[in-house]
Amino acid sequence: WAGLGYYRRARFLLEGAKYVCEHCGGKMPSQVEDLHKIPGVGLYTASAIASIAFGRRAGVVDGNVIRVLSRLRALPGDPRAPSNTKLQWKLANSIVDADRPGCFNQALMELGATVCTPKAPKCDSCPVSGSCHALQKVKSWGKKSNPPSVMDYPEKVKKKPPREETIRCCITILSVEDQSYFVLVKRPEKGLLAGLWEFPNVTLSGEGGASQESESARNPQGREQLTALVNEILENSSLEVCSEGGHQDLAEIGSFDHIFSHIKQKSVVDVVRLEADLKALEALREKERVWVMPCDSEEGIKSLSTGVRKAIKLQKAGSKSKKASNQCTLEQFFGKKK
């Protein structure tokens, strides 16, 4: 499920199961209000469970239902506006069938998915076309210019372009005897990619990130803050990233772009390799919110977010390229020209 935004849902699945066991005696509640208290269960999910699983009279509002109701009532305005959202729920709860609420809700959603579609709705075969205010407007318009369309509802709202940001991250690699390890930190429990593991990073101010002309090649933007952050993570482990008076231990290996639903993020990637002993390794393992992961752990890498895996792919590609450049042919070894 990587890249599909399901990490948060998986975490809520566990938290929700714990909540039901601890607060509901291990039995799933049947009322919308009680279901809504479960972590990760929103109003739509609570209403769907209550109506479909327990036969409670509760309407549901999803994208398909919004489209159907907006056309049935010819509702103007942004469908996501709080006043319209409130009205949609009020309508959904008022029309839901009392005897078979689950079947009614599923039929309403299916109507929006297969008949009352965003483009080219099948009005001729719609079972509720006689009650559709949007369709009535179209029919009563006659031969006048600029006729309305059923597809005018719900109102189309332009999406905001994703905001752009640049971060600088540091792939910290520990070499302990014959094994290499990545040092990762845990993100905050709320917000973007909540609770997931990542490489230490800092957000760069302004656009263009590390390529800004005001920053020198020796000390690019964010390097000093990133070095301080990594050293803070390594504290009490006898390890340190930078030598006194400089930041030459960190080396930039490239950058990549990653797009979230609302953010276009550029990641500038630094890498640092540190020789460590078992004592330093154990000291880091004991730290909260720090994960020392073997670099060759396929399962560990699979569990990381797409952005972090992109950084690892960039690092491994650079390592292969460097290794290849250090190899020589037999002719070169014996001093012969090609």
mmCIF file of N, CA, C and O in Angstrom, residues 133-175:
data_model
loop_
_atom_site.group_PDB
_atom_site.id
_atom_site.type_symbol
_atom_site.label_atom_id
_atom_site.label_comp_id
_atom_site.label_asym_id
_atom_site.label_seq_id
_atom_site.Cartn_x
_atom_site.Cartn_y
_atom_site.Cartn_z
ATOM 1 N N HIS A 133 -34.139 18.555 -9.783
ATOM 2 C CA HIS A 133 -34.301 19.980 -10.066
ATOM 3 C C HIS A 133 -33.324 20.456 -11.139
ATOM 4 O O HIS A 133 -33.657 21.344 -11.935
ATOM 5 N N ALA A 134 -32.126 19.896 -11.141
ATOM 6 C CA ALA A 134 -31.139 20.296 -12.148
ATOM 7 C C ALA A 134 -31.631 19.925 -13.551
ATOM 8 O O ALA A 134 -31.517 20.720 -14.492
ATOM 9 N N LEU A 135 -32.196 18.737 -13.696
ATOM 10 C CA LEU A 135 -32.714 18.297 -14.994
ATOM 11 C C LEU A 135 -33.927 19.123 -15.404
ATOM 12 O O LEU A 135 -34.089 19.456 -16.591
ATOM 13 N N GLN A 136 -34.776 19.488 -14.450
ATOM 14 C CA GLN A 136 -35.937 20.322 -14.738
ATOM 15 C C GLN A 136 -35.515 21.694 -15.262
ATOM 16 O O GLN A 136 -36.163 22.265 -16.149
ATOM 17 N N LYS A 137 -34.434 22.233 -14.717
ATOM 18 C CA LYS A 137 -33.916 23.519 -15.196
ATOM 19 C C LYS A 137 -33.498 23.422 -16.653
ATOM 20 O O LYS A 137 -33.740 24.330 -17.454
ATOM 21 N N VAL A 138 -32.840 22.317 -16.994
ATOM 22 C CA VAL A 138 -32.381 22.110 -18.372
ATOM 23 C C VAL A 138 -33.582 22.036 -19.316
ATOM 24 O O VAL A 138 -33.601 22.668 -20.387
ATOM 25 N N LYS A 139 -34.606 21.281 -18.931
ATOM 26 C CA LYS A 139 -35.776 21.087 -19.799
ATOM 27 C C LYS A 139 -36.598 22.362 -19.956
ATOM 28 O O LYS A 139 -37.209 22.602 -21.007
ATOM 29 N N SER A 140 -36.648 23.174 -18.926
ATOM 30 C CA SER A 140 -37.474 24.388 -18.975
ATOM 31 C C SER A 140 -36.760 25.566 -19.633
ATOM 32 O O SER A 140 -37.366 26.624 -19.826
ATOM 33 N N TRP A 141 -35.489 25.381 -19.964
ATOM 34 C CA TRP A 141 -34.708 26.473 -20.548
ATOM 35 C C TRP A 141 -35.144 26.790 -21.982
ATOM 36 O O TRP A 141 -35.036 27.923 -22.453
ATOM 37 N N GLY A 142 -35.625 25.778 -22.657
ATOM 38 C CA GLY A 142 -36.074 25.969 -24.018
ATOM 39 C C GLY A 142 -34.926 26.182 -24.988
ATOM 40 O O GLY A 142 -33.867 25.572 -24.862
ATOM 41 N N LYS A 143 -35.150 27.109 -25.952
ATOM 42 C CA LYS A 143 -34.154 27.334 -26.994
ATOM 43 C C LYS A 143 -33.289 28.566 -26.738
ATOM 44 O O LYS A 143 -32.623 29.075 -27.630
ATOM 45 N N LYS A 144 -33.341 29.076 -25.540
ATOM 46 C CA LYS A 144 -32.530 30.247 -25.199
ATOM 47 C C LYS A 144 -31.044 29.890 -25.236
ATOM 48 O O LYS A 144 -30.662 28.724 -25.118
ATOM 49 N N SER A 145 -30.200 30.905 -25.384
ATOM 50 C CA SER A 145 -28.751 30.680 -25.455
ATOM 51 C C SER A 145 -28.187 30.355 -24.075
ATOM 52 O O SER A 145 -28.829 30.614 -23.046
ATOM 53 N N ASN A 146 -26.969 29.816 -24.091
ATOM 54 C CA ASN A 146 -26.255 29.446 -22.859
ATOM 55 C C ASN A 146 -27.098 28.576 -21.932
ATOM 56 O O ASN A 146 -27.370 28.943 -20.779
ATOM 57 N N PRO A 147 -27.573 27.452 -22.439
ATOM 58 C CA PRO A 147 -28.422 26.590 -21.605
ATOM 59 C C PRO A 147 -27.637 25.988 -20.443
ATOM 60 O O PRO A 147 -26.434 25.741 -20.544
ATOM 61 N N PRO A 148 -28.323 25.770 -19.335
ATOM 62 C CA PRO A 148 -27.654 25.123 -18.193
ATOM 63 C C PRO A 148 -27.446 23.636 -18.465
ATOM 64 O O PRO A 148 -27.968 23.094 -19.439
ATOM 65 N N SER A 149 -26.686 22.999 -17.611
ATOM 66 C CA SER A 149 -26.422 21.569 -17.732
ATOM 67 C C SER A 149 -26.544 20.914 -16.364
ATOM 68 O O SER A 149 -26.264 21.545 -15.331
ATOM 69 N N VAL A 150 -26.960 19.676 -16.384
ATOM 70 C CA VAL A 150 -26.996 18.917 -15.131
ATOM 71 C C VAL A 150 -25.609 18.874 -14.495
ATOM 72 O O VAL A 150 -25.467 18.890 -13.274
ATOM 73 N N MET A 151 -24.610 18.889 -15.362
ATOM 74 C CA MET A 151 -23.231 18.803 -14.866
ATOM 75 C C MET A 151 -22.736 20.096 -14.224
ATOM 76 O O MET A 151 -21.610 20.159 -13.725
ATOM 77 N N ASP A 152 -23.584 21.135 -14.223
ATOM 78 C CA ASP A 152 -23.236 22.361 -13.492
ATOM 79 C C ASP A 152 -23.269 22.125 -11.982
ATOM 80 O O ASP A 152 -22.766 22.946 -11.211
ATOM 81 N N TYR A 153 -23.875 21.023 -11.589
ATOM 82 C CA TYR A 153 -23.989 20.678 -10.160
ATOM 83 C C TYR A 153 -23.262 19.362 -9.885
ATOM 84 O O TYR A 153 -23.358 18.431 -10.674
ATOM 85 N N PRO A 154 -22.555 19.282 -8.780
ATOM 86 C CA PRO A 154 -22.204 20.375 -7.866
ATOM 87 C C PRO A 154 -21.204 21.328 -8.517
ATOM 88 O O PRO A 154 -20.542 20.964 -9.495
ATOM 89 N N GLU A 155 -21.111 22.517 -7.957
ATOM 90 C CA GLU A 155 -20.217 23.537 -8.515
ATOM 91 C C GLU A 155 -18.772 23.032 -8.518
ATOM 92 O O GLU A 155 -18.301 22.437 -7.547
ATOM 93 N N LYS A 156 -18.097 23.240 -9.622
ATOM 94 C CA LYS A 156 -16.705 22.798 -9.740
ATOM 95 C C LYS A 156 -15.796 23.852 -9.106
ATOM 96 O O LYS A 156 -15.839 25.023 -9.509
ATOM 97 N N VAL A 157 -15.018 23.432 -8.164
ATOM 98 C CA VAL A 157 -14.126 24.345 -7.455
ATOM 99 C C VAL A 157 -12.687 24.014 -7.830
ATOM 100 O O VAL A 157 -12.274 22.850 -7.783
ATOM 101 N N LYS A 158 -11.954 25.028 -8.223
ATOM 102 C CA LYS A 158 -10.554 24.814 -8.598
ATOM 103 C C LYS A 158 -9.724 24.416 -7.382
ATOM 104 O O LYS A 158 -9.830 25.023 -6.320
ATOM 105 N N LYS A 159 -8.913 23.386 -7.582
ATOM 106 C CA LYS A 159 -8.037 22.953 -6.497
ATOM 107 C C LYS A 159 -6.862 23.901 -6.362
ATOM 108 O O LYS A 159 -6.333 24.406 -7.349
ATOM 109 N N LYS A 160 -6.467 24.142 -5.135
ATOM 110 C CA LYS A 160 -5.290 24.961 -4.902
ATOM 111 C C LYS A 160 -4.049 24.200 -5.355
ATOM 112 O O LYS A 160 -3.935 22.993 -5.111
ATOM 113 N N PRO A 161 -3.139 24.876 -6.040
ATOM 114 C CA PRO A 161 -1.902 24.183 -6.434
ATOM 115 C C PRO A 161 -1.121 23.780 -5.196
ATOM 116 O O PRO A 161 -1.162 24.482 -4.164
ATOM 117 N N PRO A 162 -0.425 22.648 -5.234
ATOM 118 C CA PRO A 162 0.340 22.222 -4.057
ATOM 119 C C PRO A 162 1.421 23.239 -3.711
ATOM 120 O O PRO A 162 2.047 23.815 -4.600
ATOM 121 N N ARG A 163 1.588 23.486 -2.454
ATOM 122 C CA ARG A 163 2.644 24.413 -2.047
ATOM 123 C C ARG A 163 4.004 23.737 -2.228
ATOM 124 O O ARG A 163 4.130 22.520 -2.087
ATOM 125 N N GLU A 164 4.986 24.526 -2.530
ATOM 126 C CA GLU A 164 6.315 23.983 -2.780
ATOM 127 C C GLU A 164 7.212 24.196 -1.564
ATOM 128 O O GLU A 164 7.183 25.261 -0.938
ATOM 129 N N GLU A 165 7.968 23.179 -1.230
ATOM 130 C CA GLU A 165 8.935 23.301 -0.148
ATOM 131 C C GLU A 165 10.153 22.456 -0.458
ATOM 132 O O GLU A 165 10.093 21.509 -1.246
ATOM 133 N N THR A 166 11.261 22.830 0.145
ATOM 134 C CA THR A 166 12.511 22.102 -0.050
ATOM 135 C C THR A 166 13.064 21.699 1.305
ATOM 136 O O THR A 166 13.068 22.503 2.242
ATOM 137 N N ILE A 167 13.496 20.468 1.413
ATOM 138 C CA ILE A 167 14.133 20.004 2.649
ATOM 139 C C ILE A 167 15.532 19.477 2.322
ATOM 140 O O ILE A 167 15.817 19.119 1.182
ATOM 141 N N ARG A 168 16.392 19.480 3.313
ATOM 142 C CA ARG A 168 17.704 18.836 3.199
ATOM 143 C C ARG A 168 17.729 17.713 4.222
ATOM 144 O O ARG A 168 17.464 17.935 5.403
ATOM 145 N N CYS A 169 17.984 16.493 3.761
ATOM 146 C CA CYS A 169 18.017 15.346 4.660
ATOM 147 C C CYS A 169 19.405 14.724 4.666
ATOM 148 O O CYS A 169 20.193 14.929 3.739
ATOM 149 N N CYS A 170 19.683 13.985 5.711
ATOM 150 C CA CYS A 170 20.997 13.355 5.853
ATOM 151 C C CYS A 170 20.837 11.851 6.035
ATOM 152 O O CYS A 170 20.260 11.392 7.023
ATOM 153 N N ILE A 171 21.349 11.095 5.064
ATOM 154 C CA ILE A 171 21.407 9.643 5.208
ATOM 155 C C ILE A 171 22.645 9.326 6.040
ATOM 156 O O ILE A 171 23.771 9.441 5.555
ATOM 157 N N THR A 172 22.425 8.983 7.300
ATOM 158 C CA THR A 172 23.523 8.671 8.206
ATOM 159 C C THR A 172 23.731 7.160 8.218
ATOM 160 O O THR A 172 22.815 6.407 8.551
ATOM 161 N N ILE A 173 24.916 6.734 7.834
ATOM 162 C CA ILE A 173 25.233 5.308 7.742
ATOM 163 C C ILE A 173 26.321 4.968 8.749
ATOM 164 O O ILE A 173 27.394 5.582 8.757
ATOM 165 N N LEU A 174 26.039 4.007 9.607
ATOM 166 C CA LEU A 174 27.022 3.532 10.575
ATOM 167 C C LEU A 174 27.654 2.238 10.065
ATOM 168 O O LEU A 174 26.951 1.332 9.636
ATOM 169 N N SER A 175 28.967 2.183 10.111
ATOM 170 C CA SER A 175 29.683 0.960 9.764
ATOM 171 C C SER A 175 30.173 0.321 11.050
ATOM 172 O O SER A 175 31.021 0.873 11.751
#
